[in-house]
Short mmCIF file of C-alpha atoms in Angstrom, two decimals:
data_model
loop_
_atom_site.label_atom_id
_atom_site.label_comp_id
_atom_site.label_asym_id
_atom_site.label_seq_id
_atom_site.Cartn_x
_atom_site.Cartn_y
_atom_site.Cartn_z
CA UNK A 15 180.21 7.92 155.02
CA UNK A 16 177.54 4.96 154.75
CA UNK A 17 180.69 2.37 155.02
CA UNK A 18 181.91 3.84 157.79
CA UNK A 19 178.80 3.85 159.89
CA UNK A 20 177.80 0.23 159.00
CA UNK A 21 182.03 -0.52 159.57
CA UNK A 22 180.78 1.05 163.06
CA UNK A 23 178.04 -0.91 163.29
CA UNK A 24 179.34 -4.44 162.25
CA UNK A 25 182.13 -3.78 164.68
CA UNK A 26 179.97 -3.07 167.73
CA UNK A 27 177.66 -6.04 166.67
CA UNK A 28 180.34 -8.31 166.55
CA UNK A 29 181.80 -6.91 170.30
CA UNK A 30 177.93 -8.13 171.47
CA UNK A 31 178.08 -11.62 169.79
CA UNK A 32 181.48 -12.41 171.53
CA UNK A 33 180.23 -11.42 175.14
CA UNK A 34 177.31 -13.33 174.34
CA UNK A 35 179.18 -16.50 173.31
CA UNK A 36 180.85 -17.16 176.95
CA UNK A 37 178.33 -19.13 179.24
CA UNK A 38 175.80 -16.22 180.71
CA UNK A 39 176.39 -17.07 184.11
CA UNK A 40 179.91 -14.82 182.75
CA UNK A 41 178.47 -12.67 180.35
CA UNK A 42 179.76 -8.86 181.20
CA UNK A 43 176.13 -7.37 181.38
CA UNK A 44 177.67 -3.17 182.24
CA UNK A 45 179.71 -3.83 178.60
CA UNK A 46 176.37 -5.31 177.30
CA UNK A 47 174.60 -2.75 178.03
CA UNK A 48 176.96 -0.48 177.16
CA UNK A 49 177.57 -2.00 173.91
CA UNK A 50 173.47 -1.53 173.00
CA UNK A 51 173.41 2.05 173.48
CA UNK A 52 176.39 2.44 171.35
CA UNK A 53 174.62 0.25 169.14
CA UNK A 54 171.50 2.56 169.36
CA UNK A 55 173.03 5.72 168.62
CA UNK A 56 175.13 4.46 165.76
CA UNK A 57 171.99 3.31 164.10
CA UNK A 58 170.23 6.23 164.51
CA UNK A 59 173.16 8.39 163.33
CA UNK A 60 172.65 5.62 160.35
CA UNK A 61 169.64 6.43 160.03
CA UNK A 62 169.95 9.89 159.52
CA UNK A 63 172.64 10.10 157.22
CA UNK A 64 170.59 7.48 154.83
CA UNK A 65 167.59 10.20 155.02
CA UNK A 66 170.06 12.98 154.34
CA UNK A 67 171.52 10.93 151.55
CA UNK A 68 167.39 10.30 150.54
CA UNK A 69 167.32 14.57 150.11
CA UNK A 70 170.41 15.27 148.35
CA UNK A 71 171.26 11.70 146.17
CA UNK A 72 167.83 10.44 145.26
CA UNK A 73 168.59 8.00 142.54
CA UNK A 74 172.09 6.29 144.72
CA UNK A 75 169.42 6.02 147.65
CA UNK A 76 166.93 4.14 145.24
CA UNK A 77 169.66 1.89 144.44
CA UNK A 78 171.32 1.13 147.67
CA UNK A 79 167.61 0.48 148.98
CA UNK A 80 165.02 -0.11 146.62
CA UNK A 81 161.55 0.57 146.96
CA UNK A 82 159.60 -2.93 146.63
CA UNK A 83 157.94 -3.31 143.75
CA UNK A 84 154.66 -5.35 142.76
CA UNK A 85 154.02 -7.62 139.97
CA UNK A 86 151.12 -5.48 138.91
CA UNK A 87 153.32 -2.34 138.79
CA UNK A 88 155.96 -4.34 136.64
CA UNK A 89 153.25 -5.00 134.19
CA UNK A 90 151.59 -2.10 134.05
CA UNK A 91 154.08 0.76 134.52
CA UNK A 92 157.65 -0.80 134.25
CA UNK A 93 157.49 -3.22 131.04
CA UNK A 94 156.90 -2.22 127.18
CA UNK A 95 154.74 -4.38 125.05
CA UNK A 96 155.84 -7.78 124.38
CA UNK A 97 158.90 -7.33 127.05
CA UNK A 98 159.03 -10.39 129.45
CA UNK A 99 161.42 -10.58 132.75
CA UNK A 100 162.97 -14.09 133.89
CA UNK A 101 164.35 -13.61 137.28
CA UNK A 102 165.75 -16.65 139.07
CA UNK A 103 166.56 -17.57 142.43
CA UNK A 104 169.20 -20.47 142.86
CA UNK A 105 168.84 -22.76 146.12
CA UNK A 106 171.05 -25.92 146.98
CA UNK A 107 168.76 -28.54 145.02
CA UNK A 108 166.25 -26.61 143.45
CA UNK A 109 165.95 -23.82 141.25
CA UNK A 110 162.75 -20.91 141.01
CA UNK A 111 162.08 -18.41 139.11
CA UNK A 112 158.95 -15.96 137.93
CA UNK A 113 158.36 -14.64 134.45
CA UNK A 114 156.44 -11.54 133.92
CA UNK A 115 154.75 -10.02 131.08
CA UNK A 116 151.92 -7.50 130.27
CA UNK A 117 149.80 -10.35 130.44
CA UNK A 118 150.49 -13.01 132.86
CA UNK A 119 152.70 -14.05 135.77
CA UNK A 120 153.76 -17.47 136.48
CA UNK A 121 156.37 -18.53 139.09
CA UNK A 122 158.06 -22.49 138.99
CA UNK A 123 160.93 -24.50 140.27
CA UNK A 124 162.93 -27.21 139.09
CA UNK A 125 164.86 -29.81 140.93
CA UNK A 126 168.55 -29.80 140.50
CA UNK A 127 171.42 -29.81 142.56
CA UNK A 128 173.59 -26.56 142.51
CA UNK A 129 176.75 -28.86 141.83
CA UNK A 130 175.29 -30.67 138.90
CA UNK A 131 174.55 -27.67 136.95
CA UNK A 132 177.21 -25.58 138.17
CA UNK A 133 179.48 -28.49 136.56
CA UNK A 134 177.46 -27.88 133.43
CA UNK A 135 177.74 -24.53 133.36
CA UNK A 136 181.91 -24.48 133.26
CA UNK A 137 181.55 -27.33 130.82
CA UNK A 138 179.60 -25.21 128.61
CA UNK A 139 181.59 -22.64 128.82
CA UNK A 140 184.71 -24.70 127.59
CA UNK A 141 183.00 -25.94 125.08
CA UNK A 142 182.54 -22.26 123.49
CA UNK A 143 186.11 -21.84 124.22
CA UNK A 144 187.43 -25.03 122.52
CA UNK A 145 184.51 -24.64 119.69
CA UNK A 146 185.59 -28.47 119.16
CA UNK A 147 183.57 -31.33 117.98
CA UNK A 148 179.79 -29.71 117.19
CA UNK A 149 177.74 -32.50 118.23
CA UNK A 150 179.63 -32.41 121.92
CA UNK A 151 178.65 -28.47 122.13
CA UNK A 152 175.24 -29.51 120.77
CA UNK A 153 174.63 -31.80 124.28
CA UNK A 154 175.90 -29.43 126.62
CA UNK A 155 174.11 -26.54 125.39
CA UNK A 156 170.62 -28.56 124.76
CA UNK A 157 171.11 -30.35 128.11
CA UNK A 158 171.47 -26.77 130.12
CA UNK A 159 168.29 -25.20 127.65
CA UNK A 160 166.37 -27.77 129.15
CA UNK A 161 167.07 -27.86 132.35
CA UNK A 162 167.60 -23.97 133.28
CA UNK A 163 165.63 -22.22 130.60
CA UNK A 164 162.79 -24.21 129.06
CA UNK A 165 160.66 -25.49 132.30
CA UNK A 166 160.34 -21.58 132.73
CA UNK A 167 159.43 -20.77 129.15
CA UNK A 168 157.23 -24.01 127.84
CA UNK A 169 154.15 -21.76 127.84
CA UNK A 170 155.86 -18.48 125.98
CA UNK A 171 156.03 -17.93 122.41
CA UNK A 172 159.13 -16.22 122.07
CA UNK A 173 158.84 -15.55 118.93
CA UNK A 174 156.56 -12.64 119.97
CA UNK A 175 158.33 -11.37 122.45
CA UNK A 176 160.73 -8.18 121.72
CA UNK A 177 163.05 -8.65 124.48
CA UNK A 178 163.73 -11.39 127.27
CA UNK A 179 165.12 -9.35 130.33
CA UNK A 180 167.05 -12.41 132.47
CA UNK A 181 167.97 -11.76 136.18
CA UNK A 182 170.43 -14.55 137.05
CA UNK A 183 171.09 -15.55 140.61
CA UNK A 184 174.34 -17.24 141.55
CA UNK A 185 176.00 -19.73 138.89
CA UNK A 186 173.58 -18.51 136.79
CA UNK A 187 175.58 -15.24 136.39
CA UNK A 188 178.00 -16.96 134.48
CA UNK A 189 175.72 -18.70 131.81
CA UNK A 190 175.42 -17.26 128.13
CA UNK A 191 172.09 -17.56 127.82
CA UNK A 192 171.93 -16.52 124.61
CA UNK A 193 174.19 -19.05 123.18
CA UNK A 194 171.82 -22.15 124.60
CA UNK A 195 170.72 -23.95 121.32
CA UNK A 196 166.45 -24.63 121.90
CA UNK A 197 166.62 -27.40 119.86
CA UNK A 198 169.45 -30.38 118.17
CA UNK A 199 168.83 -29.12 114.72
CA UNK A 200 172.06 -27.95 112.92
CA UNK A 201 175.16 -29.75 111.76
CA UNK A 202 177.98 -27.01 112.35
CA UNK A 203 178.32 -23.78 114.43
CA UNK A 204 176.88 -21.35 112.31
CA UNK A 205 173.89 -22.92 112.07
CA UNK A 206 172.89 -24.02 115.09
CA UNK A 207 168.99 -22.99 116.55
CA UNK A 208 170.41 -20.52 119.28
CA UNK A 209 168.06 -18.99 121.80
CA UNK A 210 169.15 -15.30 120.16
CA UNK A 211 167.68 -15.98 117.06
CA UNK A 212 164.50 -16.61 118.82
CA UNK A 213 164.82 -13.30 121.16
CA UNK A 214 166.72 -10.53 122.45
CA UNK A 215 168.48 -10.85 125.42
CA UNK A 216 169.35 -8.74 127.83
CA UNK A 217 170.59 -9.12 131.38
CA UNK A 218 169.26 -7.40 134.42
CA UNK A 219 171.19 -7.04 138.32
CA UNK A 220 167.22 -7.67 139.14
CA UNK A 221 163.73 -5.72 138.23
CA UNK A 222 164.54 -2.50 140.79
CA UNK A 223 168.01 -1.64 138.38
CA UNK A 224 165.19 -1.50 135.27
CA UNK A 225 163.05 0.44 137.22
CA UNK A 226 165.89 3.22 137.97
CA UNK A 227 167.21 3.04 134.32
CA UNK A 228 163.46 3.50 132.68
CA UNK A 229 162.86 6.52 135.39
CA UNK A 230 166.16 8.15 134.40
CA UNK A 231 165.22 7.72 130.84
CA UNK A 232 162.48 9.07 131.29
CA UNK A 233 163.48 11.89 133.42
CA UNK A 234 165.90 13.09 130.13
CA UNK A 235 169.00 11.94 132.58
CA UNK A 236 170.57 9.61 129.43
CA UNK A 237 170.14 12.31 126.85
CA UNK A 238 172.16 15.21 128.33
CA UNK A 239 173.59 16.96 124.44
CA UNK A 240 176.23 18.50 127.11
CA UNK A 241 177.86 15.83 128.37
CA UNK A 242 181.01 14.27 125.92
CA UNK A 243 179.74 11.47 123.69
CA UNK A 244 181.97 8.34 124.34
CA UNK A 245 185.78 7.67 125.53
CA UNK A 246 187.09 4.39 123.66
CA UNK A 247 189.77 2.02 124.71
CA UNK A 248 191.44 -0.46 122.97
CA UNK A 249 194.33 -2.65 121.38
CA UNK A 250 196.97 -2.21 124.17
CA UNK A 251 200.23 -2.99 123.87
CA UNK A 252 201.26 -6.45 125.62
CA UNK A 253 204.39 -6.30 123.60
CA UNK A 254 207.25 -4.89 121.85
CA UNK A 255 206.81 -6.00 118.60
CA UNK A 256 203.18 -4.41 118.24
CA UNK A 257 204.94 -1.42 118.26
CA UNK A 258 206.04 -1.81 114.68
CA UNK A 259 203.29 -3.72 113.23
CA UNK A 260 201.16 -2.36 110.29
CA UNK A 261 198.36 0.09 110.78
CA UNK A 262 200.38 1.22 114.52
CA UNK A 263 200.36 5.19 114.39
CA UNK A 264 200.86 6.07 118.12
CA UNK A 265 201.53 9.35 118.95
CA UNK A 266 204.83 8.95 120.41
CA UNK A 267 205.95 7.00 117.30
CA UNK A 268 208.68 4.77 119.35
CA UNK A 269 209.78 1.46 118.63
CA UNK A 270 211.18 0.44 121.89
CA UNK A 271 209.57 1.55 125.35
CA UNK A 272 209.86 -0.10 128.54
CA UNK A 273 208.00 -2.30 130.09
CA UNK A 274 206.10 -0.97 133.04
CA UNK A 275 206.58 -1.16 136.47
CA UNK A 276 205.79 -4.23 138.54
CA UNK A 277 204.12 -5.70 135.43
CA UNK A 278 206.17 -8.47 134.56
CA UNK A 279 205.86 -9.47 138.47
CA UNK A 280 202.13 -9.90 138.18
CA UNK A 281 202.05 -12.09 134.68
CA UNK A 282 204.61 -14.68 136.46
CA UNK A 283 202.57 -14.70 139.61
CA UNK A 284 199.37 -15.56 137.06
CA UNK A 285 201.30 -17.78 135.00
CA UNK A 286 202.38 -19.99 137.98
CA UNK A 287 199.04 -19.65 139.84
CA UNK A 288 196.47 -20.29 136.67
CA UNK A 289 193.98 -22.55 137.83
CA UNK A 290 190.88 -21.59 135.16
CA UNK A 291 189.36 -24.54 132.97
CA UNK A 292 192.06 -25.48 130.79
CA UNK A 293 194.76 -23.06 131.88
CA UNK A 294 192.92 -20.45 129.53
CA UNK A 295 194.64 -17.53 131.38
CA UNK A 296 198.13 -18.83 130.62
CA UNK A 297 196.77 -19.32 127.16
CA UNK A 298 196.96 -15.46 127.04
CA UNK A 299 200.62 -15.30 127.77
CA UNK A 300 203.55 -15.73 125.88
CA UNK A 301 206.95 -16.03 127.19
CA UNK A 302 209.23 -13.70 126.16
CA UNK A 303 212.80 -12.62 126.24
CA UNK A 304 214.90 -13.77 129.42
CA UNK A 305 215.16 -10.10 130.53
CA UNK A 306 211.40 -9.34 129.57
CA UNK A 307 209.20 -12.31 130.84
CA UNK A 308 206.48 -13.45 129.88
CA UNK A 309 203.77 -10.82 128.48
CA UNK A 310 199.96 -10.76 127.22
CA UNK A 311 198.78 -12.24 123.73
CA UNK A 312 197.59 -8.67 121.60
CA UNK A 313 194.60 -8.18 120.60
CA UNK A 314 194.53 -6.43 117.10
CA UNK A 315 190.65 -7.20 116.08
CA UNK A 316 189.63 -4.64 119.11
CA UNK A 317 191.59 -2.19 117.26
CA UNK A 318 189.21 -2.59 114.35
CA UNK A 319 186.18 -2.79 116.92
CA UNK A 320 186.89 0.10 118.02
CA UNK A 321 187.58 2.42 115.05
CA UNK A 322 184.39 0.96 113.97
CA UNK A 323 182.54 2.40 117.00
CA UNK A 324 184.30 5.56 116.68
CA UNK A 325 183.16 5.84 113.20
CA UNK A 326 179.18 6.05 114.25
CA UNK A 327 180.33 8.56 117.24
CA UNK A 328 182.94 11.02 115.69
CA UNK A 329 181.89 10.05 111.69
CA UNK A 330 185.67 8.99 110.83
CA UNK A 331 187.10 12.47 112.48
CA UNK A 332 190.44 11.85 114.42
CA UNK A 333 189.40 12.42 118.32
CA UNK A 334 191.23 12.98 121.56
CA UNK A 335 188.73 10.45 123.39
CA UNK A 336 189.88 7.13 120.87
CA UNK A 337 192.67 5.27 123.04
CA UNK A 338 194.56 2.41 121.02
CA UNK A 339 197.98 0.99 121.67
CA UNK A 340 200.16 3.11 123.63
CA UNK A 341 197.28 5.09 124.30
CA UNK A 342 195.40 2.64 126.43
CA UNK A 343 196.50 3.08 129.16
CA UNK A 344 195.86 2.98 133.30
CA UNK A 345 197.56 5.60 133.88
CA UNK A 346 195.15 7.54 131.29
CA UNK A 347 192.00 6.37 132.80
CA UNK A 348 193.06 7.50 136.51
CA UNK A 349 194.23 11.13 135.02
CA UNK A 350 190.78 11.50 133.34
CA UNK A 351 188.81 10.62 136.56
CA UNK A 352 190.91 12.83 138.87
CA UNK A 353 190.41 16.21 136.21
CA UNK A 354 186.67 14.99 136.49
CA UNK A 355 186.59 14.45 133.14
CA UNK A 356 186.21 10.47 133.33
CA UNK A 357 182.77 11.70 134.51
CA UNK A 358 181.32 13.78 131.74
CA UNK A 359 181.12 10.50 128.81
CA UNK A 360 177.91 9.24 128.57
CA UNK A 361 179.73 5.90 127.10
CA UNK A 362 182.89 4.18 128.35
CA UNK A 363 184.20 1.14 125.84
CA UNK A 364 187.38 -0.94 127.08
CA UNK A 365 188.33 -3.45 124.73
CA UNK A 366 190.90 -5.34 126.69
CA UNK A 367 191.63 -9.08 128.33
CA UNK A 368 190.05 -9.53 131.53
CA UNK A 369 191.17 -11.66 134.05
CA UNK A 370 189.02 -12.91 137.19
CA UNK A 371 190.00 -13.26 140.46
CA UNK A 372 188.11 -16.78 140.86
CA UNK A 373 191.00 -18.69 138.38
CA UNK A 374 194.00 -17.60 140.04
CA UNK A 375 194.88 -18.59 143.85
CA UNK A 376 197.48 -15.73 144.02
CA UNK A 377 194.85 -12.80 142.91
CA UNK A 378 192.23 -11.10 145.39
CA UNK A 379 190.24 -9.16 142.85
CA UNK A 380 189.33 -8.90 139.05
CA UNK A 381 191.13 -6.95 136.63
CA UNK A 382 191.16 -5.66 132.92
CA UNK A 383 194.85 -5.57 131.16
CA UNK A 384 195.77 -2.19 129.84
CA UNK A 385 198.77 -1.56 128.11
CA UNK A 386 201.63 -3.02 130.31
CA UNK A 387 204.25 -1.27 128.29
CA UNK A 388 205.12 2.94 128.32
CA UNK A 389 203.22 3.58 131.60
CA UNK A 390 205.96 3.18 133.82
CA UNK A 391 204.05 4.63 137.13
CA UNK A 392 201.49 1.43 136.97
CA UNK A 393 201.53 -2.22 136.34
CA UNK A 394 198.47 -2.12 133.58
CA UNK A 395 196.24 -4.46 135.35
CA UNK A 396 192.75 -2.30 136.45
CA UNK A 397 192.01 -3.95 139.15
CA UNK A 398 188.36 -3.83 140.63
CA UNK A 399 189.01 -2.03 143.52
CA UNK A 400 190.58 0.77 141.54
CA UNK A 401 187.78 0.71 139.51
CA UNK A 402 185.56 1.60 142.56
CA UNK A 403 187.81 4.71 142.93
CA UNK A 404 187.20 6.27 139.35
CA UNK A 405 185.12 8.95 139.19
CA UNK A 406 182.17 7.28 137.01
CA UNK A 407 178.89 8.94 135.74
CA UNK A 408 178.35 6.78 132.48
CA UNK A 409 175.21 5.88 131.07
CA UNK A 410 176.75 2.73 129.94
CA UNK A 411 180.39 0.86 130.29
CA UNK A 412 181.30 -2.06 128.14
CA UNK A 413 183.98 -4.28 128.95
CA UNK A 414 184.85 -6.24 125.78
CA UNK A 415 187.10 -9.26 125.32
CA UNK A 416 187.60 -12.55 126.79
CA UNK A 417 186.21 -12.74 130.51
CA UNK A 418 185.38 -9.52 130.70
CA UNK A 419 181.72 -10.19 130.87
CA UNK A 420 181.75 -12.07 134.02
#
């Protein structure tokens, strides 16, 4: 496979930089040379698996390495009337960027040092969280509008613009653009002048992914009719007395099930290791019995999200592919990828509380919490890495709740 080769590759280049670090006078030149034929043929083997790869998996190829692409072709062949792209590019005291429309092209910088706004950034962010005082939100989000958005934008009328495509770079990728207020009029929350109501928003990996995505589109890959609508997932159970609430009508119809495996382990280890801006993942546990632990606040509005959503898909039918309570769970998701069936939804919704690696010393990787009751061969926590395994073909996946955007 491709990771295997560059594994090969890393290794042998790594073998090379130690000889090379002893004084040359030392240096093993037989296991130098040695080491760059090795290197040679592993590159070339490298190479021909990428142009194999090229023939059979045209579209992973295009992602992996992207043809470059001009300003002239984004303009001409890649954007829709009154589109505009804002990609960035963060550096240690400055910050660039280009926007691009049908019509012009203008690239600028602004000078600010990565901490400052990167300090900004997480105090926005628990500002939204806390919704507190509205004047306090009001600075913070004006403040950031003018120092990471406007300098780009002072010659745009957004207003006529359909959609602002952002690429973020770096702290960037954790900024709600849309919530940025473009000026201090307003006196509560609701109506406050936020960049959405000028635009749409939408968020870009950079201009190549928008490329692919229009060419698929075009090519009829995102309008299959045989391929299975939508899978939903949502309102797990965190605890037993969900089980019983009003409105709960899971299949198994039990009112005490046991906790799963390992899972009680993991919300300790979070508990006792939350570092996040104001402890906000221990703000999603409770503690519970002496025997049970602590376990996850529910989450009953993404019960009614997603009934909603199955609503426009299955018009208020009962269907096997809506997941709620007991139903959401790991277990489930790792079943339907293995039968290759994970693969066939054009549209994969998990409404669920995420939890990020970053805000926990104790956790290497991301991971969305699925039911952590009555799936006794997991813990409930998707981790990222799993997620890599899954056998994925969906046109879109949307992780919804708390931190799952990030």
């Amino acid at each position: 496979s491709q990771r295997e080769q560059n594994g090969k590759i890393r290794d042998i280049e790594e073998q090379a930089k130690s000889e090379k670090g002893k004084p040359k006078k030392d240096w093993n030149k037989e296991r130098l040379t040695e080491l760059e034929m090795q290197l040679g043929e592993q590159r070339t083997a490298r190479k021909q698996l990428e142009e194999e790869f090229s023939k059979k998996y045209p579209d992973y190829m295009d992602l992996c390495k992207p043809k470059a692409i001009t300003v002239s072709d984004v303009q001409q062949k890649l954007l829709n009337p009154n589109e505009m792209i804002l990609s960035y590019w963060v550096g240690e005291d400055q910050i660039f960027a280009c926007l691009i429309s049908n019509q012009s092209f203008e690239f600028n910088s602004v000078s600010i040092p990565k901490k400052d706004f990167e300090s900004q950034i997480s105090e926005f962010r628990q500002a939204i969280e806390q919704q507190g005082e509205v004047g306090i939100f009001k600075g913070i989000s004006f403040a950031l509008f003018n120092k990471v958005l406007e300098p780009f934008l002072k010659n745009t009328k957004l207003a006529s613009s359909s959609v602002l495509y952002i690429c973020p770079h770096g702290p960037l990728a954790a900024l709600p653009f849309e919530a940025l207020i473009t000026s201090e009029g307003g006196t509560s929350y609701r109506d406050l002048d936020y960049l959405f109501r000028k635009v749409s928003i939408a968020y870009i990996p950079s201009v190549m992914v928008l490329r692919s995505i229009r060419n698929n589109i075009a090519g009829g890959k995102f309008s299959n009719p045989a391929r299975t609508p939508c899978t939903l997932f949502g309102d797990p159970i965190y605890g037993q007395d969900q089980l019983g609430a009003p409105g709960k009508k899971e299949k198994r119809g039990q009112t005490n099930i046991a906790m799963n495996t390992g899972a009680n382990d993991t919300m300790q280890v979070m508990a006792a290791l939350d570092r996040s801006a104001n402890r906000s993942i221990s703000k999603i546990m409770k503690a519970g019995t002496k025997s049970r632990g602590f376990t996850l606040v529910p989450l009953p509005g993404t019960r009614t999200e997603v009934e909603g959503i199955s609503r426009f898909f299955f018009e208020g039918v009962p269907s096997q592919d809506v997941h709620l309570g007991e139903d959401c769970r790991e277990s489930l998701i790792k079943n339907l990828s293995k039968e290759n069936r994970l693969s066939q939804y054009r549209f994969l919704h998990l409404a669920a509380h995420g939890i990020l690696s970053s805000e926990m010393k104790g956790l290497s990787e991301p991971c969305i919490a699925l039911s952590t009751y009555g799936d006794s061969g997991e813990d409930g926590f998707l981790k990222m890495s799993e997620i890599f395994n899954l056998n994925l073909d969906a046109d879109l996946v949307t992780l919804s709740a708390c931190q799952t955007g990030i």
